[in-house]
Each structure stands twice: as C-alpha cells, then as structure tokens.
C-alpha cells in the first residue's frame, strides 16, 4: 500500500499534466465542500418563504379586528370601540390525494402539478383559522342592551359561541 502511494506521488512529481489534473480535482472538491457550507440566495429565499405563515395569520387577525371594530362601533350606544381577536391555530391547506389499494394496504399519494418548473401539491381548499376568542372594549359596555347586541352580532358574524366573547367598558380618555 505504501509503495503504491509512493509510486503515485512519483508520477505526479514527474508528469506536469497529472499534477495539473490532481490540482484541478482538489480545487473542485474544495469548491463543492464550500458550496455546501455557505448559504446561497436560494437558501435565504426558502427561509423567507417559510416565515409568511405567521404573517398570514397576523393579517387575518388584523382584518377581522378591523371589520369587527367597524361593525361593533356602528351599533347604537356602543361608542368608541377596540377589538382583539385570538386564533387557536393558523390556516390549514387541504391537498388532493390519490389512494391506491395494494394487497389490502392503502397507499396515499399527493397529486402534484408542475407550473413553470415548480412542483407543488394540488390545493383543494384552505381552511381558515379557528377563532379562540374575541375581546371588545367600548364606551357603551355598561348598558346590558348594548352588550347583548354586541355579543349576538359578533357570535353571528364569526360563528362562535357567546362564551368566547368578552365585553368590557373602555377607560375614558384623559383630555
């Protein structure tokens, strides 16, 4: 083994073509190793594409809060209103699945579509996040009639039970 290595080293020393090939090969190996270690633009783009899930959730909450604030403040006697919505989870994507039955065992396979060399699953529907609760503070919260109207309106709009809705009187603004 030692003699074989010595023979190879002797050939590399005497033949410049072999030495150049070995150098190019070593440089290639070093570059491949560095490319695996160093982050590329694609890696950073993929990371940024994975983060928007929380952005979507936040924008969904904000949209509901704005719409509820508009509706609740329009109720007679509610006055100035602030709304906070909490979600139990994020949205859920449902993809098309093809099932195969082989010898009594089921195999599930996602249906994949190719669009501009980007493969992705066939999206059937997006299930909106479940609303955990709603907190409303308004000027008219001391009136039982106003509270009841707000609770029934929010319950009807969001399809949640009334025990998930909390209403409190907003503190007066200091002038």
PDB file of N, CA and C in Angstrom, residues 57-149:
ATOM      1  N   UNK A  57     -51.310  34.741   9.285  1.00  0.00           N
ATOM      2  CA  UNK A  57     -52.132  34.653  10.490  1.00  0.00           C
ATOM      3  C   UNK A  57     -52.374  36.034  11.080  1.00  0.00           C
ATOM      4  N   UNK A  58     -51.294  36.838  11.174  1.00  0.00           N
ATOM      5  CA  UNK A  58     -51.428  38.184  11.726  1.00  0.00           C
ATOM      6  C   UNK A  58     -52.342  39.052  10.873  1.00  0.00           C
ATOM      7  N   UNK A  59     -52.196  38.972   9.553  1.00  0.00           N
ATOM      8  CA  UNK A  59     -53.035  39.798   8.688  1.00  0.00           C
ATOM      9  C   UNK A  59     -54.492  39.343   8.767  1.00  0.00           C
ATOM     10  N   UNK A  60     -54.728  38.040   8.945  1.00  0.00           N
ATOM     11  CA  UNK A  60     -56.091  37.526   9.100  1.00  0.00           C
ATOM     12  C   UNK A  60     -56.710  38.089  10.378  1.00  0.00           C
ATOM     13  N   UNK A  61     -55.945  38.056  11.479  1.00  0.00           N
ATOM     14  CA  UNK A  61     -56.428  38.621  12.749  1.00  0.00           C
ATOM     15  C   UNK A  61     -56.733  40.107  12.596  1.00  0.00           C
ATOM     16  N   UNK A  62     -55.801  40.835  11.989  1.00  0.00           N
ATOM     17  CA  UNK A  62     -55.980  42.282  11.829  1.00  0.00           C
ATOM     18  C   UNK A  62     -57.204  42.600  10.980  1.00  0.00           C
ATOM     19  N   UNK A  63     -57.421  41.833   9.925  1.00  0.00           N
ATOM     20  CA  UNK A  63     -58.576  42.059   9.055  1.00  0.00           C
ATOM     21  C   UNK A  63     -59.879  41.849   9.830  1.00  0.00           C
ATOM     22  N   UNK A  64     -59.958  40.776  10.587  1.00  0.00           N
ATOM     23  CA  UNK A  64     -61.165  40.513  11.378  1.00  0.00           C
ATOM     24  C   UNK A  64     -61.362  41.606  12.420  1.00  0.00           C
ATOM     25  N   UNK A  65     -60.269  42.010  13.075  1.00  0.00           N
ATOM     26  CA  UNK A  65     -60.370  43.053  14.093  1.00  0.00           C
ATOM     27  C   UNK A  65     -60.891  44.361  13.502  1.00  0.00           C
ATOM     28  N   UNK A  66     -60.383  44.752  12.349  1.00  0.00           N
ATOM     29  CA  UNK A  66     -60.839  45.996  11.708  1.00  0.00           C
ATOM     30  C   UNK A  66     -62.317  45.905  11.343  1.00  0.00           C
ATOM     31  N   UNK A  67     -62.716  44.789  10.768  1.00  0.00           N
ATOM     32  CA  UNK A  67     -64.113  44.635  10.351  1.00  0.00           C
ATOM     33  C   UNK A  67     -65.043  44.594  11.561  1.00  0.00           C
ATOM     34  N   UNK A  68     -64.630  43.890  12.613  1.00  0.00           N
ATOM     35  CA  UNK A  68     -65.461  43.847  13.823  1.00  0.00           C
ATOM     36  C   UNK A  68     -65.551  45.215  14.490  1.00  0.00           C
ATOM     37  N   UNK A  69     -64.436  45.941  14.525  1.00  0.00           N
ATOM     38  CA  UNK A  69     -64.446  47.281  15.113  1.00  0.00           C
ATOM     39  C   UNK A  69     -65.447  48.156  14.376  1.00  0.00           C
ATOM     40  N   UNK A  70     -65.459  48.048  13.064  1.00  0.00           N
ATOM     41  CA  UNK A  70     -66.387  48.836  12.253  1.00  0.00           C
ATOM     42  C   UNK A  70     -67.837  48.464  12.553  1.00  0.00           C
ATOM     43  N   UNK A  71     -68.114  47.177  12.628  1.00  0.00           N
ATOM     44  CA  UNK A  71     -69.490  46.727  12.872  1.00  0.00           C
ATOM     45  C   UNK A  71     -69.943  47.066  14.287  1.00  0.00           C
ATOM     46  N   UNK A  72     -69.103  46.767  15.279  1.00  0.00           N
ATOM     47  CA  UNK A  72     -69.494  46.995  16.674  1.00  0.00           C
ATOM     48  C   UNK A  72     -69.655  48.482  16.962  1.00  0.00           C
ATOM     49  N   UNK A  73     -68.766  49.317  16.439  1.00  0.00           N
ATOM     50  CA  UNK A  73     -68.887  50.748  16.703  1.00  0.00           C
ATOM     51  C   UNK A  73     -70.123  51.345  16.033  1.00  0.00           C
ATOM     52  N   UNK A  74     -70.675  50.643  15.035  1.00  0.00           N
ATOM     53  CA  UNK A  74     -71.896  51.117  14.373  1.00  0.00           C
ATOM     54  C   UNK A  74     -73.155  50.753  15.164  1.00  0.00           C
ATOM     55  N   UNK A  75     -73.022  49.871  16.164  1.00  0.00           N
ATOM     56  CA  UNK A  75     -74.182  49.507  16.992  1.00  0.00           C
ATOM     57  C   UNK A  75     -74.551  50.710  17.855  1.00  0.00           C
ATOM     58  N   UNK A  76     -75.836  51.002  17.912  1.00  0.00           N
ATOM     59  CA  UNK A  76     -76.340  52.156  18.667  1.00  0.00           C
ATOM     60  C   UNK A  76     -75.950  52.040  20.138  1.00  0.00           C
ATOM     61  N   UNK A  77     -75.195  53.010  20.615  1.00  0.00           N
ATOM     62  CA  UNK A  77     -74.816  53.056  22.024  1.00  0.00           C
ATOM     63  C   UNK A  77     -73.444  52.470  22.309  1.00  0.00           C
ATOM     64  N   UNK A  78     -72.811  51.826  21.347  1.00  0.00           N
ATOM     65  CA  UNK A  78     -71.502  51.208  21.598  1.00  0.00           C
ATOM     66  C   UNK A  78     -70.410  52.259  21.757  1.00  0.00           C
ATOM     67  N   UNK A  79     -70.449  53.286  20.943  1.00  0.00           N
ATOM     68  CA  UNK A  79     -69.439  54.345  21.036  1.00  0.00           C
ATOM     69  C   UNK A  79     -68.082  53.898  20.555  1.00  0.00           C
ATOM     70  N   UNK A  80     -67.041  54.540  21.090  1.00  0.00           N
ATOM     71  CA  UNK A  80     -65.661  54.211  20.710  1.00  0.00           C
ATOM     72  C   UNK A  80     -65.388  52.755  21.070  1.00  0.00           C
ATOM     73  N   UNK A  81     -64.773  52.016  20.126  1.00  0.00           N
ATOM     74  CA  UNK A  81     -64.617  50.570  20.281  1.00  0.00           C
ATOM     75  C   UNK A  81     -63.220  50.112  19.890  1.00  0.00           C
ATOM     76  N   UNK A  82     -62.717  49.143  20.635  1.00  0.00           N
ATOM     77  CA  UNK A  82     -61.471  48.449  20.280  1.00  0.00           C
ATOM     78  C   UNK A  82     -61.740  46.957  20.370  1.00  0.00           C
ATOM     79  N   UNK A  83     -61.164  46.211  19.414  1.00  0.00           N
ATOM     80  CA  UNK A  83     -61.421  44.770  19.327  1.00  0.00           C
ATOM     81  C   UNK A  83     -60.096  44.015  19.244  1.00  0.00           C
ATOM     82  N   UNK A  84     -60.024  42.871  19.922  1.00  0.00           N
ATOM     83  CA  UNK A  84     -58.880  41.968  19.815  1.00  0.00           C
ATOM     84  C   UNK A  84     -59.404  40.565  19.542  1.00  0.00           C
ATOM     85  N   UNK A  85     -58.824  39.910  18.536  1.00  0.00           N
ATOM     86  CA  UNK A  85     -59.217  38.556  18.169  1.00  0.00           C
ATOM     87  C   UNK A  85     -58.019  37.639  18.381  1.00  0.00           C
ATOM     88  N   UNK A  86     -58.242  36.477  18.991  1.00  0.00           N
ATOM     89  CA  UNK A  86     -57.177  35.482  19.123  1.00  0.00           C
ATOM     90  C   UNK A  86     -57.575  34.240  18.346  1.00  0.00           C
ATOM     91  N   UNK A  87     -56.576  33.636  17.700  1.00  0.00           N
ATOM     92  CA  UNK A  87     -56.810  32.443  16.887  1.00  0.00           C
ATOM     93  C   UNK A  87     -56.231  31.223  17.582  1.00  0.00           C
ATOM     94  N   UNK A  88     -56.907  30.096  17.425  1.00  0.00           N
ATOM     95  CA  UNK A  88     -56.432  28.857  18.030  1.00  0.00           C
ATOM     96  C   UNK A  88     -55.295  28.250  17.216  1.00  0.00           C
ATOM     97  N   UNK A  89     -55.299  28.475  15.908  1.00  0.00           N
ATOM     98  CA  UNK A  89     -54.272  27.905  15.037  1.00  0.00           C
ATOM     99  C   UNK A  89     -54.187  28.726  13.766  1.00  0.00           C
ATOM    100  N   UNK A  90     -53.250  28.374  12.911  1.00  0.00           N
ATOM    101  CA  UNK A  90     -53.127  29.033  11.615  1.00  0.00           C
ATOM    102  C   UNK A  90     -54.066  28.396  10.607  1.00  0.00           C
ATOM    103  N   UNK A  91     -54.034  28.893   9.369  1.00  0.00           N
ATOM    104  CA  UNK A  91     -54.872  28.299   8.344  1.00  0.00           C
ATOM    105  C   UNK A  91     -54.320  26.934   7.949  1.00  0.00           C
ATOM    106  N   UNK A  92     -55.177  26.108   7.369  1.00  0.00           N
ATOM    107  CA  UNK A  92     -54.802  24.743   7.013  1.00  0.00           C
ATOM    108  C   UNK A  92     -55.085  24.519   5.536  1.00  0.00           C
ATOM    109  N   UNK A  93     -54.081  24.017   4.823  1.00  0.00           N
ATOM    110  CA  UNK A  93     -54.237  23.713   3.409  1.00  0.00           C
ATOM    111  C   UNK A  93     -54.603  22.246   3.232  1.00  0.00           C
ATOM    112  N   UNK A  94     -55.594  21.977   2.376  1.00  0.00           N
ATOM    113  CA  UNK A  94     -56.011  20.613   2.087  1.00  0.00           C
ATOM    114  C   UNK A  94     -55.635  20.323   0.636  1.00  0.00           C
ATOM    115  N   UNK A  95     -54.805  19.301   0.438  1.00  0.00           N
ATOM    116  CA  UNK A  95     -54.312  18.944  -0.879  1.00  0.00           C
ATOM    117  C   UNK A  95     -54.999  17.689  -1.403  1.00  0.00           C
ATOM    118  N   UNK A  96     -55.063  17.579  -2.733  1.00  0.00           N
ATOM    119  CA  UNK A  96     -55.667  16.419  -3.382  1.00  0.00           C
ATOM    120  C   UNK A  96     -54.771  15.201  -3.174  1.00  0.00           C
ATOM    121  N   UNK A  97     -55.405  14.069  -2.859  1.00  0.00           N
ATOM    122  CA  UNK A  97     -54.683  12.836  -2.593  1.00  0.00           C
ATOM    123  C   UNK A  97     -55.275  11.720  -3.441  1.00  0.00           C
ATOM    124  N   UNK A  98     -54.390  10.875  -3.981  1.00  0.00           N
ATOM    125  CA  UNK A  98     -54.812   9.704  -4.739  1.00  0.00           C
ATOM    126  C   UNK A  98     -54.501   8.478  -3.882  1.00  0.00           C
ATOM    127  N   UNK A  99     -55.512   7.624  -3.677  1.00  0.00           N
ATOM    128  CA  UNK A  99     -55.310   6.429  -2.857  1.00  0.00           C
ATOM    129  C   UNK A  99     -55.243   5.202  -3.740  1.00  0.00           C
ATOM    130  N   UNK A 100     -54.271   4.357  -3.442  1.00  0.00           N
ATOM    131  CA  UNK A 100     -54.117   3.081  -4.141  1.00  0.00           C
ATOM    132  C   UNK A 100     -54.226   1.971  -3.104  1.00  0.00           C
ATOM    133  N   UNK A 101     -54.922   0.907  -3.460  1.00  0.00           N
ATOM    134  CA  UNK A 101     -55.040  -0.232  -2.554  1.00  0.00           C
ATOM    135  C   UNK A 101     -54.273  -1.389  -3.172  1.00  0.00           C
ATOM    136  N   UNK A 102     -53.209  -1.809  -2.479  1.00  0.00           N
ATOM    137  CA  UNK A 102     -52.382  -2.931  -2.925  1.00  0.00           C
ATOM    138  C   UNK A 102     -52.380  -3.995  -1.847  1.00  0.00           C
ATOM    139  N   UNK A 103     -52.907  -5.156  -2.165  1.00  0.00           N
ATOM    140  CA  UNK A 103     -52.918  -6.283  -1.229  1.00  0.00           C
ATOM    141  C   UNK A 103     -53.470  -5.898   0.138  1.00  0.00           C
ATOM    142  N   UNK A 104     -54.536  -5.133   0.144  1.00  0.00           N
ATOM    143  CA  UNK A 104     -55.200  -4.756   1.384  1.00  0.00           C
ATOM    144  C   UNK A 104     -54.598  -3.559   2.099  1.00  0.00           C
ATOM    145  N   UNK A 105     -53.456  -3.080   1.637  1.00  0.00           N
ATOM    146  CA  UNK A 105     -52.863  -1.912   2.286  1.00  0.00           C
ATOM    147  C   UNK A 105     -53.115  -0.679   1.421  1.00  0.00           C
ATOM    148  N   UNK A 106     -53.384   0.435   2.096  1.00  0.00           N
ATOM    149  CA  UNK A 106     -53.672   1.674   1.379  1.00  0.00           C
ATOM    150  C   UNK A 106     -52.400   2.504   1.255  1.00  0.00           C
ATOM    151  N   UNK A 107     -52.180   3.029   0.070  1.00  0.00           N
ATOM    152  CA  UNK A 107     -51.080   3.955  -0.163  1.00  0.00           C
ATOM    153  C   UNK A 107     -51.681   5.287  -0.568  1.00  0.00           C
ATOM    154  N   UNK A 108     -51.236   6.340   0.086  1.00  0.00           N
ATOM    155  CA  UNK A 108     -51.735   7.686  -0.235  1.00  0.00           C
ATOM    156  C   UNK A 108     -50.621   8.446  -0.943  1.00  0.00           C
ATOM    157  N   UNK A 109     -50.984   9.090  -2.016  1.00  0.00           N
ATOM    158  CA  UNK A 109     -50.022   9.824  -2.811  1.00  0.00           C
ATOM    159  C   UNK A 109     -50.615  11.184  -3.160  1.00  0.00           C
ATOM    160  N   UNK A 110     -49.864  12.251  -2.901  1.00  0.00           N
ATOM    161  CA  UNK A 110     -50.350  13.587  -3.234  1.00  0.00           C
ATOM    162  C   UNK A 110     -50.302  13.794  -4.743  1.00  0.00           C
ATOM    163  N   UNK A 111     -51.312  14.483  -5.259  1.00  0.00           N
ATOM    164  CA  UNK A 111     -51.335  14.830  -6.669  1.00  0.00           C
ATOM    165  C   UNK A 111     -50.504  16.095  -6.831  1.00  0.00           C
ATOM    166  N   UNK A 112     -49.490  16.016  -7.679  1.00  0.00           N
ATOM    167  CA  UNK A 112     -48.540  17.109  -7.849  1.00  0.00           C
ATOM    168  C   UNK A 112     -48.735  17.740  -9.218  1.00  0.00           C
ATOM    169  N   UNK A 113     -48.695  19.077  -9.246  1.00  0.00           N
ATOM    170  CA  UNK A 113     -48.781  19.785 -10.518  1.00  0.00           C
ATOM    171  C   UNK A 113     -47.472  20.527 -10.749  1.00  0.00           C
ATOM    172  N   UNK A 114     -47.121  20.694 -12.022  1.00  0.00           N
ATOM    173  CA  UNK A 114     -45.876  21.369 -12.390  1.00  0.00           C
ATOM    174  C   UNK A 114     -46.225  22.666 -13.102  1.00  0.00           C
ATOM    175  N   UNK A 115     -45.823  23.770 -12.506  1.00  0.00           N
ATOM    176  CA  UNK A 115     -46.090  25.078 -13.087  1.00  0.00           C
ATOM    177  C   UNK A 115     -44.783  25.854 -13.145  1.00  0.00           C
ATOM    178  N   UNK A 116     -44.305  26.146 -14.338  1.00  0.00           N
ATOM    179  CA  UNK A 116     -43.047  26.873 -14.527  1.00  0.00           C
ATOM    180  C   UNK A 116     -41.890  26.211 -13.777  1.00  0.00           C
ATOM    181  N   UNK A 117     -41.764  24.919 -13.909  1.00  0.00           N
ATOM    182  CA  UNK A 117     -40.701  24.119 -13.277  1.00  0.00           C
ATOM    183  C   UNK A 117     -40.747  24.151 -11.757  1.00  0.00           C
ATOM    184  N   UNK A 118     -41.881  24.529 -11.180  1.00  0.00           N
ATOM    185  CA  UNK A 118     -42.081  24.473  -9.737  1.00  0.00           C
ATOM    186  C   UNK A 118     -43.161  23.451  -9.450  1.00  0.00           C
ATOM    187  N   UNK A 119     -42.793  22.392  -8.784  1.00  0.00           N
ATOM    188  CA  UNK A 119     -43.780  21.379  -8.439  1.00  0.00           C
ATOM    189  C   UNK A 119     -44.433  21.736  -7.115  1.00  0.00           C
ATOM    190  N   UNK A 120     -45.750  21.538  -7.057  1.00  0.00           N
ATOM    191  CA  UNK A 120     -46.467  21.765  -5.813  1.00  0.00           C
ATOM    192  C   UNK A 120     -47.701  20.875  -5.809  1.00  0.00           C
ATOM    193  N   UNK A 121     -48.230  20.667  -4.620  1.00  0.00           N
ATOM    194  CA  UNK A 121     -49.425  19.851  -4.490  1.00  0.00           C
ATOM    195  C   UNK A 121     -50.650  20.578  -5.024  1.00  0.00           C
ATOM    196  N   UNK A 122     -51.636  19.818  -5.457  1.00  0.00           N
ATOM    197  CA  UNK A 122     -52.886  20.390  -5.960  1.00  0.00           C
ATOM    198  C   UNK A 122     -53.731  20.799  -4.760  1.00  0.00           C
ATOM    199  N   UNK A 123     -53.860  22.096  -4.560  1.00  0.00           N
ATOM    200  CA  UNK A 123     -54.574  22.646  -3.408  1.00  0.00           C
ATOM    201  C   UNK A 123     -56.067  22.601  -3.661  1.00  0.00           C
ATOM    202  N   UNK A 124     -56.798  21.887  -2.796  1.00  0.00           N
ATOM    203  CA  UNK A 124     -58.248  21.803  -2.928  1.00  0.00           C
ATOM    204  C   UNK A 124     -58.947  22.951  -2.219  1.00  0.00           C
ATOM    205  N   UNK A 125     -58.513  23.232  -0.980  1.00  0.00           N
ATOM    206  CA  UNK A 125     -59.141  24.316  -0.226  1.00  0.00           C
ATOM    207  C   UNK A 125     -58.224  24.750   0.913  1.00  0.00           C
ATOM    208  N   UNK A 126     -58.502  25.943   1.409  1.00  0.00           N
ATOM    209  CA  UNK A 126     -57.791  26.476   2.562  1.00  0.00           C
ATOM    210  C   UNK A 126     -58.822  26.666   3.673  1.00  0.00           C
ATOM    211  N   UNK A 127     -58.589  26.016   4.797  1.00  0.00           N
ATOM    212  CA  UNK A 127     -59.484  26.129   5.939  1.00  0.00           C
ATOM    213  C   UNK A 127     -58.983  27.278   6.799  1.00  0.00           C
ATOM    214  N   UNK A 128     -59.852  28.264   7.015  1.00  0.00           N
ATOM    215  CA  UNK A 128     -59.468  29.433   7.796  1.00  0.00           C
ATOM    216  C   UNK A 128     -59.198  29.037   9.244  1.00  0.00           C
ATOM    217  N   UNK A 129     -58.362  29.815   9.929  1.00  0.00           N
ATOM    218  CA  UNK A 129     -58.041  29.504  11.322  1.00  0.00           C
ATOM    219  C   UNK A 129     -59.281  29.552  12.218  1.00  0.00           C
ATOM    220  N   UNK A 130     -59.259  28.737  13.251  1.00  0.00           N
ATOM    221  CA  UNK A 130     -60.351  28.736  14.228  1.00  0.00           C
ATOM    222  C   UNK A 130     -60.154  29.912  15.180  1.00  0.00           C
ATOM    223  N   UNK A 131     -61.228  30.626  15.444  1.00  0.00           N
ATOM    224  CA  UNK A 131     -61.161  31.772  16.343  1.00  0.00           C
ATOM    225  C   UNK A 131     -61.325  31.276  17.775  1.00  0.00           C
ATOM    226  N   UNK A 132     -60.341  31.597  18.617  1.00  0.00           N
ATOM    227  CA  UNK A 132     -60.360  31.166  20.015  1.00  0.00           C
ATOM    228  C   UNK A 132     -61.256  32.079  20.842  1.00  0.00           C
ATOM    229  N   UNK A 133     -61.150  33.393  20.610  1.00  0.00           N
ATOM    230  CA  UNK A 133     -61.958  34.310  21.392  1.00  0.00           C
ATOM    231  C   UNK A 133     -61.866  35.735  20.880  1.00  0.00           C
ATOM    232  N   UNK A 134     -62.794  36.567  21.368  1.00  0.00           N
ATOM    233  CA  UNK A 134     -62.848  37.971  20.976  1.00  0.00           C
ATOM    234  C   UNK A 134     -63.010  38.805  22.237  1.00  0.00           C
ATOM    235  N   UNK A 135     -62.173  39.838  22.353  1.00  0.00           N
ATOM    236  CA  UNK A 135     -62.286  40.788  23.461  1.00  0.00           C
ATOM    237  C   UNK A 135     -62.657  42.144  22.874  1.00  0.00           C
ATOM    238  N   UNK A 136     -63.700  42.741  23.436  1.00  0.00           N
ATOM    239  CA  UNK A 136     -64.176  44.030  22.950  1.00  0.00           C
ATOM    240  C   UNK A 136     -64.263  44.982  24.129  1.00  0.00           C
ATOM    241  N   UNK A 137     -63.682  46.162  23.945  1.00  0.00           N
ATOM    242  CA  UNK A 137     -63.855  47.218  24.931  1.00  0.00           C
ATOM    243  C   UNK A 137     -64.513  48.393  24.215  1.00  0.00           C
ATOM    244  N   UNK A 138     -65.565  48.928  24.836  1.00  0.00           N
ATOM    245  CA  UNK A 138     -66.282  50.039  24.208  1.00  0.00           C
ATOM    246  C   UNK A 138     -66.899  50.937  25.288  1.00  0.00           C
ATOM    247  N   UNK A 139     -67.287  52.111  24.862  1.00  0.00           N
ATOM    248  CA  UNK A 139     -67.855  53.087  25.796  1.00  0.00           C
ATOM    249  C   UNK A 139     -69.219  52.648  26.322  1.00  0.00           C
ATOM    250  N   UNK A 140     -69.998  51.960  25.517  1.00  0.00           N
ATOM    251  CA  UNK A 140     -71.353  51.590  25.915  1.00  0.00           C
ATOM    252  C   UNK A 140     -71.477  50.261  26.615  1.00  0.00           C
ATOM    253  N   UNK A 141     -70.355  49.692  27.079  1.00  0.00           N
ATOM    254  CA  UNK A 141     -70.385  48.364  27.698  1.00  0.00           C
ATOM    255  C   UNK A 141     -71.129  48.324  29.023  1.00  0.00           C
ATOM    256  N   UNK A 142     -71.421  49.475  29.635  1.00  0.00           N
ATOM    257  CA  UNK A 142     -72.149  49.455  30.903  1.00  0.00           C
ATOM    258  C   UNK A 142     -73.644  49.224  30.693  1.00  0.00           C
ATOM    259  N   UNK A 143     -74.119  49.278  29.452  1.00  0.00           N
ATOM    260  CA  UNK A 143     -75.525  49.017  29.146  1.00  0.00           C
ATOM    261  C   UNK A 143     -75.715  47.549  28.778  1.00  0.00           C
ATOM    262  N   UNK A 144     -76.638  46.872  29.481  1.00  0.00           N
ATOM    263  CA  UNK A 144     -76.895  45.451  29.212  1.00  0.00           C
ATOM    264  C   UNK A 144     -77.414  45.240  27.801  1.00  0.00           C
ATOM    265  N   UNK A 145     -78.253  46.155  27.310  1.00  0.00           N
ATOM    266  CA  UNK A 145     -78.787  46.024  25.943  1.00  0.00           C
ATOM    267  C   UNK A 145     -77.679  46.116  24.906  1.00  0.00           C
ATOM    268  N   UNK A 146     -76.752  47.056  25.081  1.00  0.00           N
ATOM    269  CA  UNK A 146     -75.644  47.215  24.142  1.00  0.00           C
ATOM    270  C   UNK A 146     -74.751  45.977  24.168  1.00  0.00           C
ATOM    271  N   UNK A 147     -74.438  45.477  25.365  1.00  0.00           N
ATOM    272  CA  UNK A 147     -73.620  44.263  25.482  1.00  0.00           C
ATOM    273  C   UNK A 147     -74.284  43.092  24.775  1.00  0.00           C
ATOM    274  N   UNK A 148     -75.607  42.924  24.973  1.00  0.00           N
ATOM    275  CA  UNK A 148     -76.324  41.816  24.344  1.00  0.00           C
ATOM    276  C   UNK A 148     -76.302  41.938  22.822  1.00  0.00           C
ATOM    277  N   UNK A 149     -76.490  43.144  22.313  1.00  0.00           N
ATOM    278  CA  UNK A 149     -76.449  43.354  20.858  1.00  0.00           C
ATOM    279  C   UNK A 149     -75.058  43.048  20.299  1.00  0.00           C
TER     280      UNK A 149
END
